[in-house]
XYZ file of C-alpha atoms in Angstrom:
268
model
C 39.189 51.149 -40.533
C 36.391 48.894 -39.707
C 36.110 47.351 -36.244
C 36.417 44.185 -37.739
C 39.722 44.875 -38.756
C 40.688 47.165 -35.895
C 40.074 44.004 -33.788
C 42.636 42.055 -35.875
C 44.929 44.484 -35.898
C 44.858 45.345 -32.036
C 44.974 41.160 -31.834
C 48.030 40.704 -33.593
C 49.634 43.891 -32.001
C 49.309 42.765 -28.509
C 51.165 39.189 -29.763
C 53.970 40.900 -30.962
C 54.353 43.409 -27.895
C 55.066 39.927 -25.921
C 57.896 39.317 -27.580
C 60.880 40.856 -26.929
C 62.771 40.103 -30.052
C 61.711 38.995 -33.444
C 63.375 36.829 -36.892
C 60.873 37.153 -39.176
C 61.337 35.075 -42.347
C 61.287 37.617 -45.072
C 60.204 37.381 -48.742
C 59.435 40.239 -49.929
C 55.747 39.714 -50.159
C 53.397 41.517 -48.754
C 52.203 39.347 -46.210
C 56.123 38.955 -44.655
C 56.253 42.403 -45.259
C 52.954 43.380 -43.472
C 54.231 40.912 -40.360
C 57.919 42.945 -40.482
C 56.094 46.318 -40.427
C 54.064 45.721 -37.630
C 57.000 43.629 -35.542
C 59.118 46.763 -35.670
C 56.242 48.694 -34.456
C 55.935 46.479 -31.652
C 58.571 43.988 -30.599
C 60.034 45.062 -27.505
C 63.728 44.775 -28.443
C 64.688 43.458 -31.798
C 63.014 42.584 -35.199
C 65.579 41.547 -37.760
C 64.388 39.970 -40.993
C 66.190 36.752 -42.951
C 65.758 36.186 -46.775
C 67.140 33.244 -49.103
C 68.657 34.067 -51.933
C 68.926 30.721 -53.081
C 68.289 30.314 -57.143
C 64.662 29.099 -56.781
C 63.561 32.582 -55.585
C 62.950 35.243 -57.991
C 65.332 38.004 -58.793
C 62.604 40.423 -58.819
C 61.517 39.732 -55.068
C 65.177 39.358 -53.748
C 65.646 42.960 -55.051
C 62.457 44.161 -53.433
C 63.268 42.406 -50.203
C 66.319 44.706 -50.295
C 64.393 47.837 -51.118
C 61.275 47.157 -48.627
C 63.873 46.471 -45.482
C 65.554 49.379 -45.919
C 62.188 51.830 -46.056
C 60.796 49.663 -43.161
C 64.232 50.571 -41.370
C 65.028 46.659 -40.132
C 68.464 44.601 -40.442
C 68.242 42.736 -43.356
C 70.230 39.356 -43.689
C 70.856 37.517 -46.413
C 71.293 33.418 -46.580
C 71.708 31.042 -49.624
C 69.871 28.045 -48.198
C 70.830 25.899 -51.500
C 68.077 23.570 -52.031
C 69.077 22.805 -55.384
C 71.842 20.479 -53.456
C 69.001 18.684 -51.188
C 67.843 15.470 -52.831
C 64.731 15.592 -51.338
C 63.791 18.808 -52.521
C 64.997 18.077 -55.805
C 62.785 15.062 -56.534
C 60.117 17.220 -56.481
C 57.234 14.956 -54.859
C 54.356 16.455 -53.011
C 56.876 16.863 -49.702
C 58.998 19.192 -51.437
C 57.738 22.662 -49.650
C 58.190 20.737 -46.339
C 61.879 19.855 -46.614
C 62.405 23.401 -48.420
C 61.183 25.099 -45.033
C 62.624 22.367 -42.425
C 66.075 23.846 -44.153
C 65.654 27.436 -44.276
C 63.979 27.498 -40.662
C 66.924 25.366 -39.552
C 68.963 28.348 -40.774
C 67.199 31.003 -39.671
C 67.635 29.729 -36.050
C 71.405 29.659 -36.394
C 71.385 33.372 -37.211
C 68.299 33.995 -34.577
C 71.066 32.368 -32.174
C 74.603 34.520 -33.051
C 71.973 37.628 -33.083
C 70.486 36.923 -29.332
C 66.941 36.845 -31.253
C 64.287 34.735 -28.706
C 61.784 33.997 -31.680
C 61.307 32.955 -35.338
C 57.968 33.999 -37.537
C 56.852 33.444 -40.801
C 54.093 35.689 -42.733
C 51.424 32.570 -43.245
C 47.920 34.136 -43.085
C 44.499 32.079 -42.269
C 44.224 31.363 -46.286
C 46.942 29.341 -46.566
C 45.627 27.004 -43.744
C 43.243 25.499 -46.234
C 45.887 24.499 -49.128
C 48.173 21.905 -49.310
C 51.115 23.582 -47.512
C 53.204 21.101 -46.091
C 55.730 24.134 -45.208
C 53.041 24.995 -42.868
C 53.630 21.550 -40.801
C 57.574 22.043 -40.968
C 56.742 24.835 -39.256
C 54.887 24.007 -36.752
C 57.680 21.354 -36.173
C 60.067 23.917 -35.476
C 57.713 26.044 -33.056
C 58.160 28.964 -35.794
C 55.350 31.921 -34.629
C 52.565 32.274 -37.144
C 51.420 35.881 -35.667
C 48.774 36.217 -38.842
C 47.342 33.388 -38.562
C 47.012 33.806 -34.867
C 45.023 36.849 -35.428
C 42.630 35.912 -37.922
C 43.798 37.776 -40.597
C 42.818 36.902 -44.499
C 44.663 37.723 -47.701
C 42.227 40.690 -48.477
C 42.099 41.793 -45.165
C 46.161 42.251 -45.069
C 46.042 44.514 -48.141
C 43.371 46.386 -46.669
C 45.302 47.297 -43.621
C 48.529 47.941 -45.296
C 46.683 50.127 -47.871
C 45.281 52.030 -44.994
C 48.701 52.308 -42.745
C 50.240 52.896 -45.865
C 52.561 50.293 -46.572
C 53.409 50.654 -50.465
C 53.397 47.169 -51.908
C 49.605 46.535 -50.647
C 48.398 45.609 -53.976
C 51.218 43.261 -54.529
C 50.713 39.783 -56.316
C 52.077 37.051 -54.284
C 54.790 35.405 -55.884
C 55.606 31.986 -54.551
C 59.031 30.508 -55.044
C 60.160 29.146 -58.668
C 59.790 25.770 -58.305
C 56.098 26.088 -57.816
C 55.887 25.928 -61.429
C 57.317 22.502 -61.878
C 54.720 20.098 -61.839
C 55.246 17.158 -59.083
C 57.518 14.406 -59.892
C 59.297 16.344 -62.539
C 63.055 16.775 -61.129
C 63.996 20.469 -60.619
C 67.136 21.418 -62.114
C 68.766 24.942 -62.128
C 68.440 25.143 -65.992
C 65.212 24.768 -65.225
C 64.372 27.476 -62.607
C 66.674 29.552 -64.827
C 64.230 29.032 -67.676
C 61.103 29.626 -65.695
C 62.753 33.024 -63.738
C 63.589 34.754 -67.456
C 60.314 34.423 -68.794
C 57.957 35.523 -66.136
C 60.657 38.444 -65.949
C 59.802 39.130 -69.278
C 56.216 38.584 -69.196
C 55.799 40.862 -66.067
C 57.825 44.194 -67.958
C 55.471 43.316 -70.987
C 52.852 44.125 -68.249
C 51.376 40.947 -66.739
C 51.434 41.675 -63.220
C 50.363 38.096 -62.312
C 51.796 35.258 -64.051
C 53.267 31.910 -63.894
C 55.326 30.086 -66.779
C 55.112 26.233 -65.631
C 57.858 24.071 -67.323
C 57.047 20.951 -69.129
C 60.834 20.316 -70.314
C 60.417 22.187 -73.837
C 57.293 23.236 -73.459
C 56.490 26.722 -71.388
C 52.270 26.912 -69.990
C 51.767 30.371 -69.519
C 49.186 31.069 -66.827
C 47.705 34.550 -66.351
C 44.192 36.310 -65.470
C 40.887 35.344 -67.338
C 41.281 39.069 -68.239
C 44.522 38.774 -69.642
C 44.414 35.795 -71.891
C 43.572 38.323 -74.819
C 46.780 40.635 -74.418
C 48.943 37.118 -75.069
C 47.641 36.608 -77.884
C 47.873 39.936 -78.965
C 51.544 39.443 -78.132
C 52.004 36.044 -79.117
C 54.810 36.641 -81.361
C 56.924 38.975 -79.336
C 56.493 36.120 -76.002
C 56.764 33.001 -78.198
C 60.201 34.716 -79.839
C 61.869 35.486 -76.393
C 60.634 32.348 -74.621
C 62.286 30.239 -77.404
C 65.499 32.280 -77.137
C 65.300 31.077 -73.258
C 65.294 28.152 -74.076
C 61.750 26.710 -74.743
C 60.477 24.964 -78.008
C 56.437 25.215 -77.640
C 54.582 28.293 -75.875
C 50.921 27.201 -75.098
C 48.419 29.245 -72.944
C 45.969 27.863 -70.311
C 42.844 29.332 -71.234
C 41.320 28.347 -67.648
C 43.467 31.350 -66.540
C 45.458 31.620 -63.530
C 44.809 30.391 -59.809
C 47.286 29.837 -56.891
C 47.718 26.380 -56.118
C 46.713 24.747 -60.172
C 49.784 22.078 -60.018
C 48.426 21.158 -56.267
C 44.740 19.590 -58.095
C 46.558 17.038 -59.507
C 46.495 15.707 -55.407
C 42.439 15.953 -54.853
C-alpha cells in the first residue's frame, strides 16, 4: 500500500481506537461499509450499524446491507424512518437531504441510547465536502463523527484500500437514495419512488452497473456512462417496453451521460 495511504489509514485507525463504542449509519455502500469494517477492527467496545428501510432507499442496497453486516460480523438494525410522511421532505426543495438526515440521525440516537452506544458516524468522505450536501450540515448539527473525512480519505482512495484489505464490494457504484432522481420542486410521492426503484432494477440486471432513471411525471431520463449510451439504444425496445409497463409514457436518454450530482446544477 502506498505510504500515502498507509498514513490515512493509520489516521483514521487511531480515531476509531478512541472510541469505545460505535453507531455507524449504514447503507450499504462502500464508503459506510469501509467505515463499519474498520470500526469493528478498532472500536474498543461496540460497533453496531443502523439502516433505513424506508421506501426511498433501494431494494437492492437494503438487501446488501443485510448480506455485508453479516460477513463483516456486526449487529445490524433495522429502522423505517418514513420520510414519505415529513412535509418538508416531501416538497422536495433544495433542503430536502437536510431534513432527511436531521430525522434518521434523530433516530439513530434513540437506538445509540437503549444500546449504551457513546457515538454516532456516518461514511461521508472528503469528496462530498465540495457538493451541495446539506445532510452534511444536519450532521454536523447533531455532532455525528465523520471519521473519513477526518482522515483525508477520497472516493478512489477508499476503493483502493478496501480492494487491498479485501473488502468485496470495493468496486461498488454509489447509489444515493431514490429521491435523488426527482428534480427539485417536483413533490415526491411513493408512486413515484416506486416507479424510479423498478426501472433502475431492471436496467442494472440488463447490465448497467451505474444508472439513474430521473422522473419527469410520465416521462423516465435515463442517465448512464458516456460508454454506455450505445448498449440503450441497442436495447431500446426491450427498456422502453418494461419502463412503460412501470408506469412511464416517454423513455428519453441523456446523451451527456451520467455524473453524480446532475439535478444539483440547476443551483449554480
Amino acid at each position: 500500500m502506498k505510504k500515502s495511504l498507509l498514513d490515512k489509514l493509520n489516521k483514521l485507525s487511531s480515531f476509531l481506537k478512541k472510541l469505545d463504542s460505535l453507531a455507524v449509519a449504514y447503507s450499504g455502500g462502500l464508503d459506510s461499509t469501509f467505515l463499519l469494517f474498520m470500526a469493528k477492527e478498532n472500536v474498543k467496545r461496540k460497533v453496531i450499524a443502523v439502516t433505513s428501510v424506508s421506501k426511498i432507499h433501494k431494494k437492492r442496497e437494503i438487501r446488501d446491507s443485510e448480506i455485508m453486516t453479516k460477513e463483516i460480523g456486526i449487529e445490524h438494525i433495522k429502522i423505517d424512518t418514513d420520510e414519505l410522511s415529513m412535509k418538508d421532505f416531501i416538497r422536495n426543495d433544495p433542503e430536502r437531504c437536510y431534513f432527511c438526515k436531521k430525522n434518521l440521525f434523530k433516530r439513530i440516537y434513540e437506538i445509540a441510547k437503549e444500546h449504551g452506544i457513546s457515538h454516532i458516524a456516518h461514511g461521508a468522505n472528503l469528496d462530498d465536502m465540495n457538493d451541495f450536501r446539506p445532510g452534511n450540515r444536519a450532521a454536523e448539527e447533531m455532532n455525528i463523527l465523520s471519521p473519513l473525512v477526518y482522515a483525508g480519505l477520497r472516493k478512489d482512495e477508499i476503493r483502493e484500500i478496501s480492494k487491498e484489505i479485501g473488502i468485496r464490494i470495493w468496486n461498488k457504484p454509489a447509489s444515493p437514495c431514490l429521491a435523488t432522481r426527482i428534480p427539485y420542486g417536483k413533490k415526491i410521492t411513493e408512486k413515484a419512488i416506486e416507479m424510479i426503484d423498478k426501472a433502475e432494477e431492471f436496467l442494472e440486471d440488463l447490465g448497467f452497473k451505474e444508472v439513474r432513471v430521473r422522473y419527469y411525471g410520465e416521462l423516465a431520463k435515463i442517465e448512464v456512462p458516456e460508454n454506455m449510451l450505445t448498449y440503450v439504444i441497442d436495447k431500446r425496445n426491450e427498456i422502453s417496453k418494461k419502463l412503460k409497463e412501470i408506469g412511464f409514457s416517454f423513455i428519453s436518454l441523456d446523451i451527456d451521460g451520467f455524473f453524480s450530482g446532475k439535478l444539483n446544477l440547476v443551483l449554480k
